[in-house]
PDB file of C-alpha atoms in Angstrom:
ATOM      1  CA  UNK A   1      14.257  -3.700   2.755  1.00 78.00           C
ATOM      2  CA  UNK A   2      14.450  -7.159   1.151  1.00 79.00           C
ATOM      3  CA  UNK A   3      17.573  -8.198   3.040  1.00 78.00           C
ATOM      4  CA  UNK A   4      16.218  -6.973   6.388  1.00 80.00           C
ATOM      5  CA  UNK A   5      12.836  -8.696   6.082  1.00 78.00           C
ATOM      6  CA  UNK A   6      13.628 -11.774   4.016  1.00 78.00           C
ATOM      7  CA  UNK A   7      17.321 -12.394   4.591  1.00 77.00           C
ATOM      8  CA  UNK A   8      19.620 -13.899   1.993  1.00 78.00           C
ATOM      9  CA  UNK A   9      16.824 -16.083   0.588  1.00 78.00           C
ATOM     10  CA  UNK A  10      14.852 -12.985  -0.340  1.00 78.00           C
ATOM     11  CA  UNK A  11      17.077 -12.024  -3.276  1.00 83.00           C
ATOM     12  CA  UNK A  12      14.797 -14.077  -5.522  1.00 86.00           C
ATOM     13  CA  UNK A  13      11.972 -11.662  -4.806  1.00 88.00           C
ATOM     14  CA  UNK A  14      13.944  -8.440  -5.304  1.00 90.00           C
ATOM     15  CA  UNK A  15      12.919  -7.905  -8.921  1.00 91.00           C
ATOM     16  CA  UNK A  16       9.246  -8.453  -8.081  1.00 92.00           C
ATOM     17  CA  UNK A  17       9.262  -5.998  -5.167  1.00 92.00           C
ATOM     18  CA  UNK A  18      11.324  -3.447  -7.104  1.00 94.00           C
ATOM     19  CA  UNK A  19       8.979  -3.571 -10.110  1.00 95.00           C
ATOM     20  CA  UNK A  20       5.984  -3.310  -7.781  1.00 94.00           C
ATOM     21  CA  UNK A  21       7.518  -0.215  -6.141  1.00 95.00           C
ATOM     22  CA  UNK A  22       8.228   1.462  -9.489  1.00 96.00           C
ATOM     23  CA  UNK A  23       4.748   0.584 -10.784  1.00 95.00           C
ATOM     24  CA  UNK A  24       2.837   1.914  -7.771  1.00 95.00           C
ATOM     25  CA  UNK A  25       5.150   4.904  -7.328  1.00 94.00           C
ATOM     26  CA  UNK A  26       4.768   5.978 -10.955  1.00 94.00           C
ATOM     27  CA  UNK A  27       0.997   5.544 -10.880  1.00 92.00           C
ATOM     28  CA  UNK A  28       0.800   7.660  -7.735  1.00 92.00           C
ATOM     29  CA  UNK A  29       3.094  10.427  -8.993  1.00 91.00           C
ATOM     30  CA  UNK A  30       1.542  10.553 -12.468  1.00 90.00           C
ATOM     31  CA  UNK A  31      -1.830  11.050 -10.823  1.00 87.00           C
ATOM     32  CA  UNK A  32      -0.654  14.433  -9.549  1.00 85.00           C
ATOM     33  CA  UNK A  33      -0.592  15.864 -13.070  1.00 86.00           C
ATOM     34  CA  UNK A  34      -3.741  17.584 -14.309  1.00 81.00           C
ATOM     35  CA  UNK A  35      -6.183  15.417 -16.288  1.00 85.00           C
ATOM     36  CA  UNK A  36      -4.255  12.222 -15.558  1.00 86.00           C
ATOM     37  CA  UNK A  37      -6.244   9.327 -14.102  1.00 86.00           C
ATOM     38  CA  UNK A  38      -4.858   7.815 -10.894  1.00 88.00           C
ATOM     39  CA  UNK A  39      -5.644   4.087 -10.828  1.00 91.00           C
ATOM     40  CA  UNK A  40      -4.484   3.653  -7.219  1.00 91.00           C
ATOM     41  CA  UNK A  41      -7.321   5.850  -5.956  1.00 90.00           C
ATOM     42  CA  UNK A  42      -9.815   3.200  -7.044  1.00 90.00           C
ATOM     43  CA  UNK A  43     -10.288   0.497  -4.497  1.00 92.00           C
ATOM     44  CA  UNK A  44     -10.864  -2.263  -7.061  1.00 93.00           C
ATOM     45  CA  UNK A  45      -7.391  -1.700  -8.512  1.00 92.00           C
ATOM     46  CA  UNK A  46      -5.657  -1.734  -5.134  1.00 93.00           C
ATOM     47  CA  UNK A  47      -7.713  -4.720  -3.969  1.00 93.00           C
ATOM     48  CA  UNK A  48      -6.757  -6.542  -7.156  1.00 93.00           C
ATOM     49  CA  UNK A  49      -3.090  -5.886  -6.464  1.00 93.00           C
ATOM     50  CA  UNK A  50      -3.283  -6.788  -2.791  1.00 94.00           C
ATOM     51  CA  UNK A  51      -5.413  -9.918  -3.231  1.00 94.00           C
ATOM     52  CA  UNK A  52      -3.122 -11.210  -5.987  1.00 94.00           C
ATOM     53  CA  UNK A  53      -0.080 -10.609  -3.753  1.00 93.00           C
ATOM     54  CA  UNK A  54      -1.621 -12.375  -0.746  1.00 92.00           C
ATOM     55  CA  UNK A  55      -2.846 -15.204  -2.994  1.00 93.00           C
ATOM     56  CA  UNK A  56       0.635 -15.538  -4.508  1.00 92.00           C
ATOM     57  CA  UNK A  57       2.247 -15.543  -1.063  1.00 90.00           C
ATOM     58  CA  UNK A  58      -0.205 -18.224   0.081  1.00 90.00           C
ATOM     59  CA  UNK A  59       0.449 -20.391  -2.985  1.00 91.00           C
ATOM     60  CA  UNK A  60       4.217 -20.050  -2.524  1.00 89.00           C
ATOM     61  CA  UNK A  61       3.866 -20.973   1.148  1.00 87.00           C
ATOM     62  CA  UNK A  62       1.755 -24.042   0.398  1.00 89.00           C
ATOM     63  CA  UNK A  63       4.159 -25.157  -2.344  1.00 90.00           C
ATOM     64  CA  UNK A  64       7.179 -24.715  -0.064  1.00 87.00           C
ATOM     65  CA  UNK A  65       5.821 -26.027   3.244  1.00 85.00           C
ATOM     66  CA  UNK A  66       2.947 -28.238   2.047  1.00 87.00           C
ATOM     67  CA  UNK A  67       0.570 -28.942   4.950  1.00 86.00           C
ATOM     68  CA  UNK A  68       2.950 -27.333   7.473  1.00 84.00           C
ATOM     69  CA  UNK A  69       1.929 -23.934   6.063  1.00 83.00           C
ATOM     70  CA  UNK A  70      -1.332 -24.318   7.982  1.00 84.00           C
ATOM     71  CA  UNK A  71       0.659 -24.061  11.224  1.00 81.00           C
ATOM     72  CA  UNK A  72       0.518 -20.283  10.703  1.00 81.00           C
ATOM     73  CA  UNK A  73      -3.096 -20.430  11.795  1.00 81.00           C
ATOM     74  CA  UNK A  74      -2.355 -22.128  15.120  1.00 81.00           C
ATOM     75  CA  UNK A  75       0.139 -20.416  17.448  1.00 78.00           C
ATOM     76  CA  UNK A  76       2.372 -22.748  19.426  1.00 78.00           C
ATOM     77  CA  UNK A  77       2.032 -23.312  23.170  1.00 80.00           C
ATOM     78  CA  UNK A  78      -1.716 -22.681  23.330  1.00 80.00           C
ATOM     79  CA  UNK A  79      -4.255 -24.754  25.224  1.00 84.00           C
ATOM     80  CA  UNK A  80      -5.984 -27.264  22.948  1.00 84.00           C
ATOM     81  CA  UNK A  81      -9.465 -26.104  23.940  1.00 87.00           C
ATOM     82  CA  UNK A  82      -8.629 -22.601  22.606  1.00 86.00           C
ATOM     83  CA  UNK A  83      -7.454 -23.988  19.256  1.00 85.00           C
ATOM     84  CA  UNK A  84     -10.763 -23.622  17.332  1.00 87.00           C
ATOM     85  CA  UNK A  85     -11.110 -19.977  18.347  1.00 90.00           C
ATOM     86  CA  UNK A  86      -7.510 -19.154  17.558  1.00 89.00           C
ATOM     87  CA  UNK A  87      -7.656 -20.832  14.155  1.00 88.00           C
ATOM     88  CA  UNK A  88     -10.722 -18.730  13.273  1.00 91.00           C
ATOM     89  CA  UNK A  89      -9.085 -15.535  14.542  1.00 91.00           C
ATOM     90  CA  UNK A  90      -5.802 -16.228  12.727  1.00 88.00           C
ATOM     91  CA  UNK A  91      -7.641 -17.072   9.504  1.00 89.00           C
ATOM     92  CA  UNK A  92      -9.596 -13.817   9.669  1.00 92.00           C
ATOM     93  CA  UNK A  93      -6.344 -11.983  10.406  1.00 89.00           C
ATOM     94  CA  UNK A  94      -4.668 -13.574   7.379  1.00 88.00           C
ATOM     95  CA  UNK A  95      -7.550 -12.677   5.043  1.00 89.00           C
ATOM     96  CA  UNK A  96      -7.702  -9.091   6.283  1.00 92.00           C
ATOM     97  CA  UNK A  97      -4.093  -8.619   5.214  1.00 88.00           C
ATOM     98  CA  UNK A  98      -5.249  -8.271   1.626  1.00 88.00           C
ATOM     99  CA  UNK A  99      -8.074  -5.943   2.565  1.00 92.00           C
ATOM    100  CA  UNK A 100      -5.878  -3.664   4.689  1.00 93.00           C
ATOM    101  CA  UNK A 101      -3.081  -3.604   2.105  1.00 92.00           C
ATOM    102  CA  UNK A 102      -5.411  -2.432  -0.659  1.00 92.00           C
ATOM    103  CA  UNK A 103      -7.535  -0.147   1.488  1.00 93.00           C
ATOM    104  CA  UNK A 104      -4.517   1.642   2.956  1.00 93.00           C
ATOM    105  CA  UNK A 105      -3.128   2.516  -0.463  1.00 93.00           C
ATOM    106  CA  UNK A 106      -6.452   3.642  -1.946  1.00 93.00           C
ATOM    107  CA  UNK A 107      -7.499   5.687   1.097  1.00 93.00           C
ATOM    108  CA  UNK A 108      -4.209   7.521   1.526  1.00 92.00           C
ATOM    109  CA  UNK A 109      -3.845   8.400  -2.150  1.00 91.00           C
ATOM    110  CA  UNK A 110      -7.530   9.403  -2.434  1.00 91.00           C
ATOM    111  CA  UNK A 111      -7.332  11.630   0.645  1.00 91.00           C
ATOM    112  CA  UNK A 112      -4.292  13.440  -0.677  1.00 87.00           C
ATOM    113  CA  UNK A 113      -5.778  13.911  -4.132  1.00 85.00           C
ATOM    114  CA  UNK A 114      -9.033  15.149  -2.657  1.00 88.00           C
ATOM    115  CA  UNK A 115      -7.237  17.709  -0.494  1.00 88.00           C
ATOM    116  CA  UNK A 116      -5.222  18.765  -3.530  1.00 84.00           C
ATOM    117  CA  UNK A 117      -8.356  19.170  -5.695  1.00 85.00           C
ATOM    118  CA  UNK A 118     -10.302  21.120  -3.074  1.00 90.00           C
ATOM    119  CA  UNK A 119      -7.475  23.486  -2.295  1.00 87.00           C
ATOM    120  CA  UNK A 120      -6.574  24.048  -5.954  1.00 87.00           C
ATOM    121  CA  UNK A 121     -10.213  24.917  -6.658  1.00 89.00           C
ATOM    122  CA  UNK A 122     -10.084  27.440  -3.845  1.00 88.00           C
ATOM    123  CA  UNK A 123      -6.887  28.996  -5.243  1.00 87.00           C
ATOM    124  CA  UNK A 124      -8.335  29.088  -8.767  1.00 88.00           C
ATOM    125  CA  UNK A 125     -11.461  30.876  -7.515  1.00 89.00           C
ATOM    126  CA  UNK A 126      -9.347  33.449  -5.709  1.00 87.00           C
ATOM    127  CA  UNK A 127      -7.226  34.097  -8.792  1.00 86.00           C
ATOM    128  CA  UNK A 128     -10.198  34.394 -11.168  1.00 88.00           C
ATOM    129  CA  UNK A 129     -12.047  36.782  -8.844  1.00 88.00           C
ATOM    130  CA  UNK A 130      -9.188  39.271  -8.874  1.00 83.00           C
ATOM    131  CA  UNK A 131      -7.766  38.540  -5.431  1.00 84.00           C
ATOM    132  CA  UNK A 132      -4.215  38.187  -6.724  1.00 80.00           C
ATOM    133  CA  UNK A 133      -2.478  39.717  -3.696  1.00 84.00           C
ATOM    134  CA  UNK A 134      -4.522  37.682  -1.220  1.00 83.00           C
ATOM    135  CA  UNK A 135      -3.937  34.496  -3.214  1.00 81.00           C
ATOM    136  CA  UNK A 136      -0.148  34.552  -2.715  1.00 87.00           C
ATOM    137  CA  UNK A 137      -0.357  32.595   0.552  1.00 88.00           C
ATOM    138  CA  UNK A 138      -2.729  29.906  -0.829  1.00 86.00           C
ATOM    139  CA  UNK A 139      -0.478  29.501  -3.890  1.00 87.00           C
ATOM    140  CA  UNK A 140       2.503  28.934  -1.597  1.00 91.00           C
ATOM    141  CA  UNK A 141       0.452  26.413   0.363  1.00 89.00           C
ATOM    142  CA  UNK A 142      -0.400  24.657  -2.940  1.00 89.00           C
ATOM    143  CA  UNK A 143       3.294  24.380  -3.755  1.00 91.00           C
ATOM    144  CA  UNK A 144       3.894  22.857  -0.326  1.00 92.00           C
ATOM    145  CA  UNK A 145       0.948  20.452  -0.768  1.00 89.00           C
ATOM    146  CA  UNK A 146       2.301  19.409  -4.181  1.00 90.00           C
ATOM    147  CA  UNK A 147       5.690  18.555  -2.685  1.00 93.00           C
ATOM    148  CA  UNK A 148       3.958  16.761   0.191  1.00 92.00           C
ATOM    149  CA  UNK A 149       1.790  14.770  -2.226  1.00 91.00           C
ATOM    150  CA  UNK A 150       4.844  13.672  -4.209  1.00 92.00           C
ATOM    151  CA  UNK A 151       6.423  12.452  -0.984  1.00 94.00           C
ATOM    152  CA  UNK A 152       3.194  10.678   0.045  1.00 93.00           C
ATOM    153  CA  UNK A 153       3.004   9.001  -3.379  1.00 93.00           C
ATOM    154  CA  UNK A 154       6.486   7.513  -2.971  1.00 95.00           C
ATOM    155  CA  UNK A 155       5.985   6.685   0.726  1.00 95.00           C
ATOM    156  CA  UNK A 156       2.765   4.806  -0.026  1.00 94.00           C
ATOM    157  CA  UNK A 157       4.549   2.769  -2.701  1.00 95.00           C
ATOM    158  CA  UNK A 158       7.278   2.016  -0.153  1.00 95.00           C
ATOM    159  CA  UNK A 159       4.763   0.979   2.536  1.00 95.00           C
ATOM    160  CA  UNK A 160       2.934  -1.280   0.071  1.00 95.00           C
ATOM    161  CA  UNK A 161       6.213  -2.970  -0.889  1.00 94.00           C
ATOM    162  CA  UNK A 162       7.377  -3.187   2.722  1.00 93.00           C
ATOM    163  CA  UNK A 163       4.196  -4.996   3.730  1.00 93.00           C
ATOM    164  CA  UNK A 164       4.559  -7.234   0.685  1.00 92.00           C
ATOM    165  CA  UNK A 165       8.050  -8.261   1.827  1.00 92.00           C
ATOM    166  CA  UNK A 166       6.758  -8.895   5.340  1.00 89.00           C
ATOM    167  CA  UNK A 167       4.048 -11.152   3.910  1.00 88.00           C
ATOM    168  CA  UNK A 168       6.661 -12.862   1.732  1.00 88.00           C
ATOM    169  CA  UNK A 169       8.597 -13.516   4.938  1.00 85.00           C
ATOM    170  CA  UNK A 170       5.869 -15.984   5.897  1.00 79.00           C
ATOM    171  CA  UNK A 171       6.612 -17.868   2.703  1.00 78.00           C
ATOM    172  CA  UNK A 172      10.330 -18.107   3.351  1.00 78.00           C
ATOM    173  CA  UNK A 173      10.205 -18.991   7.041  1.00 77.00           C
ATOM    174  CA  UNK A 174       7.122 -19.908   9.032  1.00 71.00           C
ATOM    175  CA  UNK A 175       6.820 -18.065  12.336  1.00 63.00           C
TER     176      UNK A 175
END
C-alpha cells in the first residue's frame, strides 16, 4: 500500500501507517468483545485522529514545498477569472478530507456494532423465553455477523490507512 501510493520515498512513513493500522484494527476488534468500550465508535475520537493526520500532512507539505504547497488549491490550466471560485472549492475539499476520514470510520463501526447489539438482544430474548429450537437459525446468523464484523473492523482500519497514505502522497509530490 505504501509503495503503490507513495513510491520509494514513502518508506519513511511505513512505521507510522503500520502502527496506525494496528492501533485502529485492535480498537475495532476489541470492541466486539462483551463489555469492552469501542473508542472508534465515538466521533470525537475518530475526528481527533483524522484532524491530526490531515494537520500533520499539511505541516509536512508546507515544510517540504514552502509556498508552492498552496498550488494544491489552484488547478493548472484554468481561466484566471475562475481562480477565486476554484480556490474556495479546493480549500473546502481539502478541509472535508478530515471530516470524511473520521466520519467514515465512526459511522461504519457504529453501524456494525448497533446491528450486532440489536440482533444479539433478539437472540438472547429467544433463548430466555424457551424457544431453543427456533433460535438455532438466529444463533447461526449471529456467528456469521460476528465473522463479518471482524472483517469490517480490519477493513475499516485498512481504508483509514489507505486514505492516510493517499493524503501523504500530497506531501511527497504535489499533483
